[in-house]
mmCIF file of C-alpha atoms in Angstrom:
data_model
loop_
_atom_site.group_PDB
_atom_site.id
_atom_site.type_symbol
_atom_site.label_atom_id
_atom_site.label_comp_id
_atom_site.label_asym_id
_atom_site.label_seq_id
_atom_site.Cartn_x
_atom_site.Cartn_y
_atom_site.Cartn_z
ATOM 1 C CA MET T 13 -0.080 0.037 -0.013
ATOM 2 C CA GLY T 14 2.106 2.950 -1.209
ATOM 3 C CA ASN T 15 5.536 2.658 0.554
ATOM 4 C CA ARG T 16 4.024 0.429 3.306
ATOM 5 C CA ILE T 17 4.335 -3.372 3.658
ATOM 6 C CA ILE T 18 1.076 -4.655 5.450
ATOM 7 C CA VAL T 19 0.849 -7.848 7.346
ATOM 8 C CA THR T 20 -2.358 -9.506 8.675
ATOM 9 C CA THR T 21 -2.120 -12.205 11.363
ATOM 10 C CA ASN T 22 -4.349 -15.234 11.855
ATOM 11 C CA ASP T 23 -6.268 -13.378 14.665
ATOM 12 C CA GLY T 24 -6.996 -10.375 12.491
ATOM 13 C CA ALA T 25 -4.282 -8.086 13.757
ATOM 14 C CA VAL T 26 -2.753 -5.751 11.211
ATOM 15 C CA TRP T 27 0.732 -4.686 11.292
ATOM 16 C CA GLY T 28 2.675 -2.247 9.193
ATOM 17 C CA HIS T 29 6.205 -1.362 8.122
ATOM 18 C CA ASP T 30 7.084 1.937 6.463
ATOM 19 C CA VAL T 31 9.643 1.705 3.647
ATOM 20 C CA THR T 32 12.067 4.350 2.955
ATOM 21 C CA GLY T 33 14.716 3.757 0.163
ATOM 22 C CA ASN T 34 16.043 0.311 0.978
ATOM 23 C CA THR T 35 15.272 0.413 4.758
ATOM 24 C CA ILE T 36 12.250 -1.444 6.375
ATOM 25 C CA GLY T 37 10.900 0.759 9.135
ATOM 26 C CA PRO T 38 9.868 -0.937 12.528
ATOM 27 C CA ALA T 39 6.698 -2.801 12.905
ATOM 28 C CA PHE T 40 3.790 -0.717 14.050
ATOM 29 C CA ALA T 41 0.405 -1.956 15.049
ATOM 30 C CA PHE T 42 -2.572 -0.500 13.234
ATOM 31 C CA GLY T 43 -5.433 0.796 15.336
ATOM 32 C CA GLY T 44 -9.292 0.228 14.415
ATOM 33 C CA SER T 45 -10.830 -2.891 13.064
ATOM 34 C CA LYS T 46 -9.298 -6.338 12.795
ATOM 35 C CA ALA T 47 -9.069 -7.853 9.145
ATOM 36 C CA ALA T 48 -9.088 -11.023 7.362
ATOM 37 C CA PHE T 49 -9.158 -13.411 10.397
ATOM 38 C CA ASN T 50 -12.304 -15.615 9.389
ATOM 39 C CA PRO T 51 -11.404 -19.265 8.234
ATOM 40 C CA TRP T 52 -13.513 -18.393 5.052
ATOM 41 C CA ASP T 53 -11.314 -15.430 4.054
ATOM 42 C CA ARG T 54 -9.449 -16.552 1.046
ATOM 43 C CA PHE T 55 -7.692 -13.840 -0.652
ATOM 44 C CA VAL T 56 -6.272 -10.386 0.677
ATOM 45 C CA VAL T 57 -5.342 -7.585 -1.661
ATOM 46 C CA THR T 58 -4.963 -3.882 -1.539
ATOM 47 C CA MET T 59 -6.378 -1.022 -3.817
ATOM 48 C CA GLY T 60 -5.272 2.340 -3.200
ATOM 49 C CA ASN T 61 -5.853 2.872 0.658
ATOM 50 C CA ARG T 62 -8.191 0.015 0.958
ATOM 51 C CA ILE T 63 -7.677 -3.589 2.106
ATOM 52 C CA ILE T 64 -10.047 -6.060 0.149
ATOM 53 C CA VAL T 65 -10.854 -9.502 1.349
ATOM 54 C CA THR T 66 -12.790 -12.282 -0.680
ATOM 55 C CA THR T 67 -14.204 -15.275 0.937
ATOM 56 C CA ASN T 68 -14.677 -18.807 -0.110
ATOM 57 C CA ASP T 69 -18.340 -18.121 -1.181
ATOM 58 C CA GLY T 70 -17.266 -15.023 -3.220
ATOM 59 C CA ALA T 71 -18.395 -12.223 -0.828
ATOM 60 C CA VAL T 72 -16.065 -9.176 -1.068
ATOM 61 C CA TRP T 73 -15.300 -7.091 2.029
ATOM 62 C CA GLY T 74 -13.348 -3.726 2.403
ATOM 63 C CA HIS T 75 -11.678 -1.821 5.012
ATOM 64 C CA ASP T 76 -10.579 1.730 4.377
ATOM 65 C CA VAL T 77 -7.117 2.545 5.777
ATOM 66 C CA THR T 78 -6.625 6.138 7.238
ATOM 67 C CA GLY T 79 -3.136 6.696 8.460
ATOM 68 C CA ASN T 80 -2.650 4.106 10.922
ATOM 69 C CA THR T 81 -6.095 3.058 11.471
ATOM 70 C CA ILE T 82 -8.037 0.136 9.822
ATOM 71 C CA GLY T 83 -11.683 1.183 9.190
ATOM 72 C CA PRO T 84 -14.615 -1.195 9.951
ATOM 73 C CA ALA T 85 -15.463 -3.966 7.482
ATOM 74 C CA PHE T 86 -18.063 -3.165 4.883
ATOM 75 C CA ALA T 87 -19.578 -5.442 2.331
ATOM 76 C CA PHE T 88 -19.188 -4.579 -1.473
ATOM 77 C CA GLY T 89 -22.326 -4.587 -3.444
ATOM 78 C CA GLY T 90 -22.545 -6.021 -6.982
ATOM 79 C CA SER T 91 -20.832 -9.097 -8.204
ATOM 80 C CA LYS T 92 -19.383 -11.994 -6.223
ATOM 81 C CA ALA T 93 -15.468 -12.729 -6.967
ATOM 82 C CA ALA T 94 -12.877 -15.400 -6.909
ATOM 83 C CA PHE T 95 -15.318 -18.089 -5.411
ATOM 84 C CA ASN T 96 -14.482 -20.880 -7.766
ATOM 85 C CA PRO T 97 -12.294 -23.735 -6.563
ATOM 86 C CA TRP T 98 -10.247 -23.384 -9.703
ATOM 87 C CA ASP T 99 -9.567 -19.616 -9.000
ATOM 88 C CA ARG T 100 -5.802 -19.648 -8.126
ATOM 89 C CA PHE T 101 -4.427 -16.010 -7.769
ATOM 90 C CA VAL T 102 -6.016 -12.724 -7.128
ATOM 91 C CA VAL T 103 -4.235 -9.339 -7.606
ATOM 92 C CA THR T 104 -5.328 -5.834 -8.402
ATOM 93 C CA MET T 105 -4.433 -3.462 -11.132
ATOM 94 C CA GLY T 106 -5.626 0.159 -10.701
ATOM 95 C CA ASN T 107 -9.410 -0.146 -9.944
ATOM 96 C CA ARG T 108 -9.561 -3.727 -11.209
ATOM 97 C CA ILE T 109 -9.667 -6.868 -9.470
ATOM 98 C CA ILE T 110 -7.982 -9.797 -11.728
ATOM 99 C CA VAL T 111 -8.449 -13.353 -11.004
ATOM 100 C CA THR T 112 -6.520 -16.097 -12.678
ATOM 101 C CA THR T 113 -7.475 -19.725 -12.750
ATOM 102 C CA ASN T 114 -5.681 -23.155 -12.669
ATOM 103 C CA ASP T 115 -6.072 -23.439 -16.440
ATOM 104 C CA GLY T 116 -4.787 -19.728 -17.123
ATOM 105 C CA ALA T 117 -7.946 -18.065 -17.743
ATOM 106 C CA VAL T 118 -8.032 -14.496 -16.710
ATOM 107 C CA TRP T 119 -10.986 -12.774 -15.386
ATOM 108 C CA GLY T 120 -11.482 -9.208 -14.345
ATOM 109 C CA HIS T 121 -14.037 -6.996 -12.194
ATOM 110 C CA ASP T 122 -14.037 -3.322 -12.305
ATOM 111 C CA VAL T 123 -14.550 -1.689 -8.982
ATOM 112 C CA THR T 124 -16.690 1.648 -8.788
ATOM 113 C CA GLY T 125 -16.810 2.917 -5.178
ATOM 114 C CA ASN T 126 -18.158 0.200 -3.179
ATOM 115 C CA THR T 127 -19.403 -1.852 -5.988
ATOM 116 C CA ILE T 128 -17.887 -4.933 -7.606
ATOM 117 C CA GLY T 129 -18.724 -5.094 -11.308
ATOM 118 C CA PRO T 130 -19.760 -8.312 -13.144
ATOM 119 C CA ALA T 131 -16.954 -10.714 -14.124
ATOM 120 C CA PHE T 132 -15.558 -10.394 -17.532
ATOM 121 C CA ALA T 133 -13.086 -12.611 -19.339
ATOM 122 C CA PHE T 134 -9.840 -11.040 -20.528
ATOM 123 C CA GLY T 135 -8.915 -11.737 -24.227
ATOM 124 C CA GLY T 136 -5.289 -12.639 -25.359
ATOM 125 C CA SER T 137 -2.892 -14.950 -23.590
ATOM 126 C CA LYS T 138 -3.451 -17.375 -20.680
ATOM 127 C CA ALA T 139 -1.424 -16.569 -17.538
ATOM 128 C CA ALA T 140 0.036 -18.287 -14.576
ATOM 129 C CA PHE T 141 -1.397 -21.728 -15.298
ATOM 130 C CA ASN T 142 1.822 -23.829 -15.129
ATOM 131 C CA PRO T 143 2.146 -26.001 -11.938
ATOM 132 C CA TRP T 144 5.387 -24.429 -11.465
ATOM 133 C CA ASP T 145 4.225 -20.848 -11.379
ATOM 134 C CA ARG T 146 4.614 -19.888 -7.604
ATOM 135 C CA PHE T 147 3.755 -16.198 -7.109
ATOM 136 C CA VAL T 148 1.757 -13.562 -9.158
ATOM 137 C CA VAL T 149 1.904 -9.773 -8.628
ATOM 138 C CA THR T 150 1.313 -6.697 -10.754
ATOM 139 C CA MET T 151 3.657 -3.921 -11.551
ATOM 140 C CA GLY T 152 1.773 -1.023 -13.345
ATOM 141 C CA ASN T 153 -0.203 -2.491 -16.132
ATOM 142 C CA ARG T 154 2.092 -5.542 -16.092
ATOM 143 C CA ILE T 155 1.277 -9.077 -14.531
ATOM 144 C CA ILE T 156 4.391 -10.654 -13.293
ATOM 145 C CA VAL T 157 4.820 -14.482 -12.639
ATOM 146 C CA THR T 158 7.557 -15.973 -10.561
ATOM 147 C CA THR T 159 8.209 -19.762 -11.096
ATOM 148 C CA ASN T 160 9.677 -22.262 -8.545
ATOM 149 C CA ASP T 161 13.113 -22.258 -10.079
ATOM 150 C CA GLY T 162 13.253 -18.347 -10.169
ATOM 151 C CA ALA T 163 12.441 -17.574 -13.599
ATOM 152 C CA VAL T 164 10.340 -14.365 -14.110
ATOM 153 C CA TRP T 165 7.715 -14.014 -16.704
ATOM 154 C CA GLY T 166 5.476 -10.884 -17.664
ATOM 155 C CA HIS T 167 2.295 -10.136 -19.433
ATOM 156 C CA ASP T 168 1.586 -6.629 -20.462
ATOM 157 C CA VAL T 169 -2.028 -5.573 -20.182
ATOM 158 C CA THR T 170 -3.824 -3.472 -22.574
ATOM 159 C CA GLY T 171 -7.478 -2.852 -21.744
ATOM 160 C CA ASN T 172 -9.314 -6.123 -21.593
ATOM 161 C CA THR T 173 -6.293 -8.116 -23.488
ATOM 162 C CA ILE T 174 -3.374 -10.165 -21.836
ATOM 163 C CA GLY T 175 -0.299 -9.819 -23.952
ATOM 164 C CA PRO T 176 1.753 -12.690 -24.640
ATOM 165 C CA ALA T 177 4.140 -14.146 -22.143
ATOM 166 C CA PHE T 178 7.694 -12.932 -22.189
ATOM 167 C CA ALA T 179 10.687 -13.762 -20.013
ATOM 168 C CA PHE T 180 12.440 -11.170 -18.056
ATOM 169 C CA GLY T 181 16.093 -10.968 -18.428
ATOM 170 C CA GLY T 182 18.575 -10.568 -15.460
ATOM 171 C CA SER T 183 18.339 -12.121 -12.128
ATOM 172 C CA LYS T 184 16.214 -14.998 -10.834
ATOM 173 C CA ALA T 185 13.770 -14.169 -8.100
ATOM 174 C CA ALA T 186 11.806 -15.843 -5.060
ATOM 175 C CA PHE T 187 12.939 -19.266 -5.881
ATOM 176 C CA ASN T 188 14.329 -20.380 -2.432
ATOM 177 C CA PRO T 189 12.166 -22.810 -0.398
ATOM 178 C CA TRP T 190 12.175 -20.237 2.402
ATOM 179 C CA ASP T 191 10.840 -17.464 0.509
ATOM 180 C CA ARG T 192 7.306 -16.767 1.750
ATOM 181 C CA PHE T 193 5.701 -13.663 0.459
ATOM 182 C CA VAL T 194 6.151 -11.487 -2.861
ATOM 183 C CA VAL T 195 4.849 -8.085 -3.342
ATOM 184 C CA THR T 196 5.747 -4.915 -5.633
ATOM 185 C CA MET T 197 6.458 -1.619 -4.597
ATOM 186 C CA GLY T 198 6.758 0.871 -7.431
ATOM 187 C CA ASN T 199 9.356 -0.755 -9.764
ATOM 188 C CA ARG T 200 10.659 -3.095 -7.068
ATOM 189 C CA ILE T 201 9.791 -6.739 -6.251
ATOM 190 C CA ILE T 202 10.102 -7.446 -2.711
ATOM 191 C CA VAL T 203 10.533 -10.814 -1.279
ATOM 192 C CA THR T 204 10.149 -11.674 2.432
ATOM 193 C CA THR T 205 11.550 -15.000 3.946
ATOM 194 C CA GLN T 206 10.261 -17.361 6.581
ATOM 195 C CA THR T 207 12.841 -15.709 9.051
ATOM 196 C CA GLY T 208 11.538 -12.172 8.116
ATOM 197 C CA ARG T 209 14.350 -11.135 6.029
ATOM 198 C CA VAL T 210 13.654 -8.650 3.124
ATOM 199 C CA PHE T 211 15.166 -8.799 -0.333
ATOM 200 C CA GLY T 212 14.512 -6.521 -3.148
ATOM 201 C CA HIS T 213 14.958 -6.580 -6.974
ATOM 202 C CA ASP T 214 14.708 -3.307 -8.979
ATOM 203 C CA VAL T 215 12.998 -3.878 -12.321
ATOM 204 C CA ASN T 216 14.156 -1.813 -15.267
ATOM 205 C CA GLY T 217 12.168 -2.529 -18.339
ATOM 206 C CA ARG T 218 12.179 -6.363 -18.933
ATOM 207 C CA THR T 219 15.290 -6.881 -16.667
ATOM 208 C CA VAL T 220 15.270 -8.046 -13.049
ATOM 209 C CA GLY T 221 18.131 -6.649 -11.045
ATOM 210 C CA PRO T 222 20.177 -8.636 -8.638
ATOM 211 C CA PRO T 223 18.771 -9.257 -5.330
ATOM 212 C CA PHE T 224 19.793 -6.926 -2.460
ATOM 213 C CA PRO T 225 19.018 -7.089 1.199
ATOM 214 C CA MET T 226 16.743 -4.471 2.512
ATOM 215 C CA ASN T 227 17.803 -3.070 5.841
ATOM 216 C CA PHE T 228 15.321 -3.282 8.684
ATOM 217 C CA VAL T 229 14.905 -0.919 11.585
ATOM 218 C CA SER T 230 13.500 -2.835 14.488
ATOM 219 C CA VAL T 231 11.701 -0.922 17.418
ATOM 220 C CA CYS T 232 14.916 -1.668 19.387
ATOM 221 C CA GLN T 233 17.231 0.166 17.073
ATOM 222 C CA ALA T 234 14.682 3.187 16.476
ATOM 223 C CA ALA T 235 15.043 3.751 20.217
ATOM 224 C CA GLU T 236 18.873 4.115 19.850
ATOM 225 C CA GLU T 237 18.834 6.299 16.795
ATOM 226 C CA PRO T 238 18.518 9.410 18.527
ATOM 227 C CA TYR T 239 21.812 8.979 20.268
ATOM 228 C CA ALA T 240 23.841 8.364 17.059
ATOM 229 C CA ILE T 241 25.171 11.789 17.239
ATOM 230 C CA TYR T 242 27.153 10.772 20.357
ATOM 231 C CA ALA T 243 29.168 8.214 18.614
ATOM 232 C CA ASP T 244 32.141 10.475 18.476
ATOM 233 C CA THR T 245 31.710 12.285 21.718
ATOM 234 C CA VAL T 246 34.545 12.082 24.346
ATOM 235 C CA PRO T 247 32.702 11.456 27.744
ATOM 236 C CA GLN T 248 33.380 14.592 30.073
ATOM 237 C CA SER T 249 30.336 14.589 32.152
ATOM 238 C CA GLN T 250 27.864 12.057 33.662
ATOM 239 C CA ALA T 251 25.201 13.296 30.911
ATOM 240 C CA ASP T 252 27.665 12.406 28.360
ATOM 241 C CA VAL T 253 28.271 8.876 29.817
ATOM 242 C CA GLY T 254 24.403 7.811 29.461
ATOM 243 C CA ASN T 255 24.243 9.218 25.787
ATOM 244 C CA ILE T 256 27.352 7.484 24.783
ATOM 245 C CA ALA T 257 26.300 4.276 26.182
ATOM 246 C CA HIS T 258 23.316 4.320 23.856
ATOM 247 C CA ALA T 259 25.487 5.360 21.077
ATOM 248 C CA LEU T 260 27.495 2.287 21.584
ATOM 249 C CA LEU T 261 24.593 0.105 21.315
ATOM 250 C CA TYR T 262 23.449 1.964 18.160
ATOM 251 C CA LEU T 263 26.827 1.159 16.614
ATOM 252 C CA VAL T 264 26.810 -2.376 17.551
ATOM 253 C CA ASN T 265 23.273 -2.775 16.064
ATOM 254 C CA ARG T 266 24.576 -0.977 12.820
ATOM 255 C CA GLU T 267 27.148 -3.720 12.433
ATOM 256 C CA ARG T 268 24.288 -6.421 12.910
ATOM 257 C CA ILE T 269 21.923 -4.713 10.497
ATOM 258 C CA GLU T 270 24.527 -4.361 7.768
ATOM 259 C CA ARG T 271 24.844 -8.219 7.903
ATOM 260 C CA ASN T 272 20.924 -8.910 7.969
ATOM 261 C CA LEU T 273 20.910 -9.835 11.885
ATOM 262 C CA GLU T 274 18.182 -8.701 14.175
ATOM 263 C CA PRO T 275 19.336 -5.568 16.273
ATOM 264 C CA LEU T 276 19.696 -5.947 19.925
ATOM 265 C CA CYS T 277 17.300 -4.385 22.403
ATOM 266 C CA TYR T 278 18.448 -2.321 25.246
ATOM 267 C CA ASN T 279 18.302 -4.128 28.585
ATOM 268 C CA SER T 280 18.421 -1.860 31.765
ATOM 269 C CA GLN T 281 19.457 -4.774 34.049
ATOM 270 C CA LEU T 282 22.470 -5.488 32.033
ATOM 271 C CA ALA T 283 23.227 -1.898 31.463
ATOM 272 C CA ILE T 284 23.277 -1.087 35.250
ATOM 273 C CA GLU T 285 25.920 -3.947 35.705
ATOM 274 C CA ALA T 286 27.855 -2.774 32.636
ATOM 275 C CA ARG T 287 28.026 0.796 34.047
ATOM 276 C CA GLY T 288 28.943 -0.540 37.309
ATOM 277 C CA HIS T 289 31.756 -2.519 36.017
ATOM 278 C CA SER T 290 33.098 0.334 33.646
ATOM 279 C CA ASP T 291 33.066 2.653 36.875
ATOM 280 C CA ASN T 292 34.935 0.230 38.826
ATOM 281 C CA TRP T 293 37.583 -0.569 36.038
ATOM 282 C CA ALA T 294 37.964 3.132 35.522
ATOM 283 C CA SER T 295 38.999 3.598 39.130
ATOM 284 C CA ASP T 296 42.180 1.594 38.485
ATOM 285 C CA PRO T 297 42.451 1.099 34.757
ATOM 286 C CA SER T 298 45.830 -0.707 34.809
ATOM 287 C CA ARG T 299 45.315 -3.109 37.655
ATOM 288 C CA GLY T 300 46.105 -6.828 37.664
ATOM 289 C CA CYS T 301 43.611 -9.717 38.520
ATOM 290 C CA PRO T 302 43.349 -13.268 39.741
ATOM 291 C CA PRO T 303 43.184 -16.093 37.200
ATOM 292 C CA HIS T 304 40.002 -17.153 35.568
ATOM 293 C CA ASN T 305 39.080 -20.489 33.981
ATOM 294 C CA PRO T 306 39.057 -20.312 30.977
ATOM 295 C CA PRO T 307 41.424 -17.350 30.965
ATOM 296 C CA LEU T 308 40.036 -13.765 30.722
ATOM 297 C CA VAL T 309 41.982 -10.610 30.416
ATOM 298 C CA CYS T 310 41.879 -8.214 33.493
ATOM 299 C CA SER T 311 39.603 -5.829 31.648
ATOM 300 C CA HIS T 312 36.755 -8.162 32.708
ATOM 301 C CA TYR T 313 37.683 -8.098 36.536
ATOM 302 C CA ASP T 314 35.862 -6.238 38.946
ATOM 303 C CA SER T 315 37.084 -5.842 42.518
ATOM 304 C CA ARG T 316 33.587 -5.547 44.179
ATOM 305 C CA PRO T 317 32.524 -8.652 46.096
ATOM 306 C CA GLY T 318 30.246 -10.849 44.154
ATOM 307 C CA ARG T 319 30.801 -9.174 40.949
ATOM 308 C CA MET T 320 34.313 -10.376 40.099
ATOM 309 C CA TRP T 321 33.720 -11.735 36.643
ATOM 310 C CA PRO T 322 31.153 -11.535 33.991
ATOM 311 C CA GLU T 323 29.195 -14.581 34.946
ATOM 312 C CA ASP T 324 28.859 -13.083 38.385
ATOM 313 C CA ARG T 325 27.630 -9.680 37.278
ATOM 314 C CA ILE T 326 24.899 -11.195 34.943
ATOM 315 C CA VAL T 327 23.710 -13.334 37.824
ATOM 316 C CA ARG T 328 23.620 -10.282 40.022
ATOM 317 C CA SER T 329 21.872 -8.237 37.391
ATOM 318 C CA GLY T 330 18.676 -10.231 37.960
ATOM 319 C CA TYR T 331 18.640 -11.022 34.366
ATOM 320 C CA GLY T 332 19.253 -14.687 34.858
ATOM 321 C CA PRO T 333 22.099 -17.253 34.549
ATOM 322 C CA HIS T 334 23.805 -17.512 31.238
ATOM 323 C CA PRO T 335 25.064 -20.590 29.580
ATOM 324 C CA SER T 336 28.283 -18.778 28.467
ATOM 325 C CA TRP T 337 30.978 -17.489 31.102
ATOM 326 C CA GLY T 338 31.715 -14.399 28.940
ATOM 327 C CA PRO T 339 28.940 -12.486 27.006
ATOM 328 C CA GLU T 340 30.704 -9.343 27.585
ATOM 329 C CA ASN T 341 33.045 -6.952 25.373
ATOM 330 C CA THR T 342 35.319 -4.558 27.024
ATOM 331 C CA TYR T 343 37.448 -1.705 25.615
ATOM 332 C CA ASN T 344 39.384 1.166 27.141
ATOM 333 C CA GLY T 345 40.987 4.289 25.525
ATOM 334 C CA GLY T 346 41.873 7.843 25.726
ATOM 335 C CA GLY T 347 43.711 10.456 23.597
ATOM 336 C CA VAL T 348 44.076 10.521 19.595
ATOM 337 C CA SER T 349 44.968 7.464 17.787
ATOM 338 C CA ASP T 350 48.175 7.639 15.530
ATOM 339 C CA GLY T 351 46.749 4.874 13.325
ATOM 340 C CA ARG T 352 49.125 2.032 14.558
ATOM 341 C CA ASP T 353 46.515 -0.162 16.245
ATOM 342 C CA VAL T 354 43.404 -0.679 14.457
ATOM 343 C CA VAL T 355 41.691 2.536 15.238
ATOM 344 C CA PRO T 356 42.171 5.004 12.303
ATOM 345 C CA ALA T 357 44.570 7.982 12.834
ATOM 346 C CA GLY T 358 42.897 11.178 14.157
ATOM 347 C CA TRP T 359 40.141 9.331 15.920
ATOM 348 C CA ASN T 360 39.881 9.784 19.686
ATOM 349 C CA TRP T 361 40.292 6.297 21.433
ATOM 350 C CA ALA T 362 37.640 7.351 24.084
ATOM 351 C CA THR T 363 34.738 7.232 21.882
ATOM 352 C CA ALA T 364 31.996 4.712 21.031
ATOM 353 C CA LYS T 365 33.023 4.834 17.395
ATOM 354 C CA ALA T 366 36.468 3.920 18.403
ATOM 355 C CA ALA T 367 35.378 1.169 20.615
ATOM 356 C CA VAL T 368 33.139 -0.670 18.135
ATOM 357 C CA HIS T 369 35.606 -0.147 15.280
ATOM 358 C CA TRP T 370 38.410 -1.876 17.447
ATOM 359 C CA TRP T 371 36.000 -4.562 18.408
ATOM 360 C CA MET T 372 35.108 -5.417 14.981
ATOM 361 C CA ASN T 373 38.497 -5.044 13.153
ATOM 362 C CA HIS T 374 41.263 -6.499 15.480
ATOM 363 C CA HIS T 375 42.822 -9.845 14.312
ATOM 364 C CA PRO T 376 41.682 -9.468 10.740
ATOM 365 C CA GLU T 377 43.960 -12.477 9.647
ATOM 366 C CA ASN T 378 42.290 -15.703 8.918
ATOM 367 C CA ASN T 379 38.801 -13.946 8.637
ATOM 368 C CA TYR T 380 38.892 -12.613 12.103
ATOM 369 C CA GLU T 381 39.135 -16.152 13.680
ATOM 370 C CA LYS T 382 40.798 -14.901 16.756
ATOM 371 C CA ASN T 383 38.313 -11.895 17.200
ATOM 372 C CA GLY T 384 36.047 -12.985 20.039
ATOM 373 C CA HIS T 385 34.613 -9.433 20.303
ATOM 374 C CA ARG T 386 33.515 -9.570 16.580
ATOM 375 C CA LYS T 387 32.059 -13.051 17.114
ATOM 376 C CA THR T 388 30.099 -11.769 20.166
ATOM 377 C CA ILE T 389 28.619 -8.857 18.336
ATOM 378 C CA LEU T 390 27.489 -10.942 15.434
ATOM 379 C CA ASN T 391 26.167 -13.890 17.654
ATOM 380 C CA THR T 392 22.649 -14.621 16.229
ATOM 381 C CA THR T 393 21.557 -16.052 19.742
ATOM 382 C CA PHE T 394 21.691 -12.788 21.458
ATOM 383 C CA LYS T 395 18.569 -10.691 21.748
ATOM 384 C CA VAL T 396 19.540 -8.055 24.177
ATOM 385 C CA ALA T 397 22.514 -5.934 25.330
ATOM 386 C CA GLY T 398 23.542 -3.653 28.199
ATOM 387 C CA PRO T 399 26.088 -1.053 27.492
ATOM 388 C CA GLY T 400 27.944 0.978 30.238
ATOM 389 C CA ILE T 401 30.708 3.636 30.142
ATOM 390 C CA GLY T 402 33.076 4.798 33.016
ATOM 391 C CA ARG T 403 35.332 7.897 32.687
ATOM 392 C CA TYR T 404 38.694 8.941 34.057
ATOM 393 C CA ILE T 405 41.774 11.200 33.243
ATOM 394 C CA ASP T 406 44.706 9.179 31.987
ATOM 395 C CA GLY T 407 48.344 9.601 32.786
ATOM 396 C CA PHE T 408 48.718 12.270 29.850
ATOM 397 C CA GLY T 409 45.842 14.326 30.980
ATOM 398 C CA ASN T 410 43.468 12.948 28.539
ATOM 399 C CA HIS T 411 39.696 12.409 29.097
ATOM 400 C CA ALA T 412 39.665 8.407 28.770
ATOM 401 C CA ALA T 413 36.877 6.092 29.076
ATOM 402 C CA THR T 414 36.127 2.369 29.709
ATOM 403 C CA PHE T 415 33.504 0.636 27.778
ATOM 404 C CA THR T 416 31.703 -2.543 28.718
ATOM 405 C CA MET T 417 28.746 -4.325 26.918
ATOM 406 C CA MET T 418 27.071 -7.318 28.231
ATOM 407 C CA PHE T 419 24.781 -9.542 26.129
ATOM 408 C CA GLY T 420 21.931 -11.826 26.778
ATOM 409 C CA ASP T 421 19.892 -14.320 25.005
ATOM 410 C CA LEU T 422 16.478 -14.373 26.729
#
């Protein structure tokens, strides 16, 4: 519907995602009426700002959509539509409902206001009748059919005539077993998978462009976006500390989103412990520590009773026990980098930007095999994180900072 993806659930809830460029916005719930939740509801399409539902017996129902509100269901007058057992696909084109059958016949209903016009047969070519035809969508005045092996076919529609089938050149589309839904938006084919990943293909004439991942912004990342402006800030006050902690999570989520991983949600329980550890570490940044099994560097050590190591802190947080001993990244820095140790020259070491860059880019040999920080950030089992920043003045008089991020999978 315009630049919006709409999802209806089995219980009739309606959810939306606004699409901006190559980015899928966070899911939001529509207010108002439920839609398409009856067992006899068969096909759901959109027409302008209207959701249209056809039932097994051919009744046609509509919901007008205003902003983020679904209007009450109303019955269309006029003809029944798409009620035959052999009706296979239903799409819309302008103010027309188009029904294709198992044998490739194409039927249309012109819609005027709240009235469905009588069914009429399109002349010309058959469409979408092969057993291997999988998805049918429209793009402008074109019917597009994708097959099980990813081939893409088109039919130009002129008036009440279906043009002959032609093969699109370029990339295959929507052929993976895990591809679940296909829609179009402007000149773009959009494919969503069973895991919620979204891929796009830009269509230019009769050529389908290569697939590209569409970034998604979850509610979790949307909450962190206002703090992006603090990514390059050196903490010099308590207010700075809180803002930069959120910027740290924003940057970590950017790394995940770029790799099509779900962003992490902020967890206050973990954040309190991470902040406490960073403050404790900042009080003595160069301290030694007792041994840990398996070995951990002293940046993970905390001198407070009951909070000595990450596994102690995650339990003390109230978040819960964790199967891993070290779901925690740490980093410490101050002053301006000369470019000799991962962080680019001119960057200040005491920034969230430097911390995340160092976590992601040290040990590049052998595809970062030795980089545990990177592996933790990109771990698909983690769902939440708690960032915490401590600050101190280093031996050169620089404002310096300690960074801790704790991860959780509950």
